[in-house]
Coordinates of C-alpha atoms in Angstrom, one line a residue:
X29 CA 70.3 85.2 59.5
X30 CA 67.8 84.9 56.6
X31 CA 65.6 82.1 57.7
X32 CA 62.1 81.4 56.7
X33 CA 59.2 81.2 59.2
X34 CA 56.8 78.9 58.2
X35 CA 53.9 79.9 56.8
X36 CA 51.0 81.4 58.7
X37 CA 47.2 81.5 58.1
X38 CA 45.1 84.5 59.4
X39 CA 41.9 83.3 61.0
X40 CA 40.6 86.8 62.3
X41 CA 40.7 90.3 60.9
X42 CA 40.7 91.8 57.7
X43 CA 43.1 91.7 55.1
X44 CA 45.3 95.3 54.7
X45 CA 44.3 96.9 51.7
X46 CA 40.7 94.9 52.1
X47 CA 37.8 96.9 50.2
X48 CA 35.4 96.5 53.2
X49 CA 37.5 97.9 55.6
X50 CA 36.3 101.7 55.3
X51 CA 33.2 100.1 55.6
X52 CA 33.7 98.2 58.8
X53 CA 35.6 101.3 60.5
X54 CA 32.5 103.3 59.6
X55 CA 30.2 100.6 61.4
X56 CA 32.2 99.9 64.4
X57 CA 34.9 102.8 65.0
X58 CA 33.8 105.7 63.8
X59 CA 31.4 107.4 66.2
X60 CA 34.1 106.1 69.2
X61 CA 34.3 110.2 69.5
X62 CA 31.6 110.9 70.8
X63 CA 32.1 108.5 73.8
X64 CA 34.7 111.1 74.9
X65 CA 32.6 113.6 76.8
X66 CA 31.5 115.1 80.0
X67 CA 34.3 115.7 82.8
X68 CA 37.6 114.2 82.3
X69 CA 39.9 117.2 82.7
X70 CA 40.8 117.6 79.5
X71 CA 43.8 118.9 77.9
X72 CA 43.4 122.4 76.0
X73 CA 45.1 123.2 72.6
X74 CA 45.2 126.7 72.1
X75 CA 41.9 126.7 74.2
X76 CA 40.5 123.8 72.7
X77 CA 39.3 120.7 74.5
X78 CA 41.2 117.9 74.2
X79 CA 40.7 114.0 75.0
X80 CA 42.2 111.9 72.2
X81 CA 44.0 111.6 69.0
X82 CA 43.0 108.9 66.4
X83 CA 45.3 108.0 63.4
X84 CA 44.1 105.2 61.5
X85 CA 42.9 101.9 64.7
X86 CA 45.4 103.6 67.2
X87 CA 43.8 105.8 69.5
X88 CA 45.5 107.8 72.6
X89 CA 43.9 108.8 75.2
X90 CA 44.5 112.1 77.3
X91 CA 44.3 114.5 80.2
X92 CA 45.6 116.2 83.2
X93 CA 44.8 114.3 85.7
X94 CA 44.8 110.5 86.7
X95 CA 41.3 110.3 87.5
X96 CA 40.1 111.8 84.0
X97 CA 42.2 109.2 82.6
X98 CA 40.4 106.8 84.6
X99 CA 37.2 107.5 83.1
X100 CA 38.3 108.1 79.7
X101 CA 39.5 104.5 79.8
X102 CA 36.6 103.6 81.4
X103 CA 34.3 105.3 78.5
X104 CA 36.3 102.9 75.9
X105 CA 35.5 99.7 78.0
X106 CA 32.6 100.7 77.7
X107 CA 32.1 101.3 74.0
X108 CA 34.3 98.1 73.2
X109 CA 32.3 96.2 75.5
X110 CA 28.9 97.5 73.2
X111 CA 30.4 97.2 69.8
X112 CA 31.8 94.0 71.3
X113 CA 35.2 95.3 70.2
X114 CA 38.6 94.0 71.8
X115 CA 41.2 96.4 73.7
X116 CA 44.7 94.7 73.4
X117 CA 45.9 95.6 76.5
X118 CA 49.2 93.8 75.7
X119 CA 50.0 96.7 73.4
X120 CA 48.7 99.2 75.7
X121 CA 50.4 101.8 78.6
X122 CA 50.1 105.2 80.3
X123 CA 52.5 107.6 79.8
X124 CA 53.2 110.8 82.3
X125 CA 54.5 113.4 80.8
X126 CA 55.3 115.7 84.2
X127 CA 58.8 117.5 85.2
X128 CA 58.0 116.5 89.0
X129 CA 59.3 113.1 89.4
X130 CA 58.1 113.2 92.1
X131 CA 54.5 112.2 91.5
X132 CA 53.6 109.0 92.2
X133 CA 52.5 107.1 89.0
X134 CA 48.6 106.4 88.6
X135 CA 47.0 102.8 88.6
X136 CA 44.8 103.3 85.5
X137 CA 42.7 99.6 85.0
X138 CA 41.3 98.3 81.6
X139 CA 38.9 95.8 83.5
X140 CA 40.9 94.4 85.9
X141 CA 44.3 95.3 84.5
X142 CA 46.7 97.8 85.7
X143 CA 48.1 99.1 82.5
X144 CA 52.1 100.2 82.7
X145 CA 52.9 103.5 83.6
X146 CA 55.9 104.8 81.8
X147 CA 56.7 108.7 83.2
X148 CA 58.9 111.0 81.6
X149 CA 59.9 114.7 81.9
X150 CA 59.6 115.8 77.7
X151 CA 57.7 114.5 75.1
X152 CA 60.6 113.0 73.3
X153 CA 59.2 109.2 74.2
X154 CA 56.1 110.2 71.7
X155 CA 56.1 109.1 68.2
X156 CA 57.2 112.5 65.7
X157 CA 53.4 112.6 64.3
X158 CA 52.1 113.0 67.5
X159 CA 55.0 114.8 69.3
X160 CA 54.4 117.8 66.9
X161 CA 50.9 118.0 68.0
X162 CA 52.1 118.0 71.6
X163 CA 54.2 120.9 71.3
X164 CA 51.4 123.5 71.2
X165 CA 49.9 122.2 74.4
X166 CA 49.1 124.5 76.9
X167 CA 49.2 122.2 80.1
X168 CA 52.8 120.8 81.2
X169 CA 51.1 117.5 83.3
X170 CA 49.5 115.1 81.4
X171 CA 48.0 111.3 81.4
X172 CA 48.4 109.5 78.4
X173 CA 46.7 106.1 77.6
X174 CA 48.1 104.8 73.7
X175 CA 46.0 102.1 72.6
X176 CA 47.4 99.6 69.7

């Protein structure tokens, strides 16, 4: 029913629409891109290397293995952990994409947490903006991290 929550005071973050906010994504997100690099099996796009999509503070994570996930995630620990930047892990899972159900699911860790595994056989489970962006892939396995 309509009912009224009462109201709530931010005490973190910055307001939507907030001038500074370019600004502070320029400072402390930005350059998250070039963490990205060296051997993590990355997925190819018409030939192209590829180890993450960014769209506005959501950032996925991928590649064709388990370990390269690993230490993708592993990279963004540790660029949170120098911009001293928080990973809500809450908000956070691995998706398989993989006709074989018979893989067993990886145990990728943020820290100390396992994040959930989700497997499926199509990309259908993947939001349309990225989905459409999945469809020129070249590799059928993939890892998936999505980070909110």
């Amino acid at each position: 029913g309509p009912h009224r929550t009462p109201p709530v005071t931010p005490d973190q973050g910055v307001k939507q629409g907030c001038p500074i906010s370019p600004l502070l994504f320029a400072l402390y997100v930005h350059d998250i891109s070039k963490e990205f690099l060296g051997p993590v099996d990355a997925v190819r796009v018409q030939g192209t290397p590829v180890t993450h999509f960014m769209y506005a503070d959501d950032l996925t994570l991928v590649s064709t293995s388990s370990h390269g996930l690993q230490r993708l995630v592993c990279q963004l620990q540790g660029f949170a952990d120098r911009k001293h930047l928080s990973v809500n892990v809450g908000k956070s899972k691995v998706m398989v994409f993989n006709g074989n159900s018979q893989i067993a699911a990886p145990n990728i860790r943020y820290k100390h947490e396992i994040l959930p595994v989700w497997v499926t056989r199509s990309n259908a489970s993947l939001p349309a903006t990225v989905a459409l962006k999945w469809r020129s892939l070249d590799s059928h396995k993939m890892w998936v991290a999505d980070y909110k």
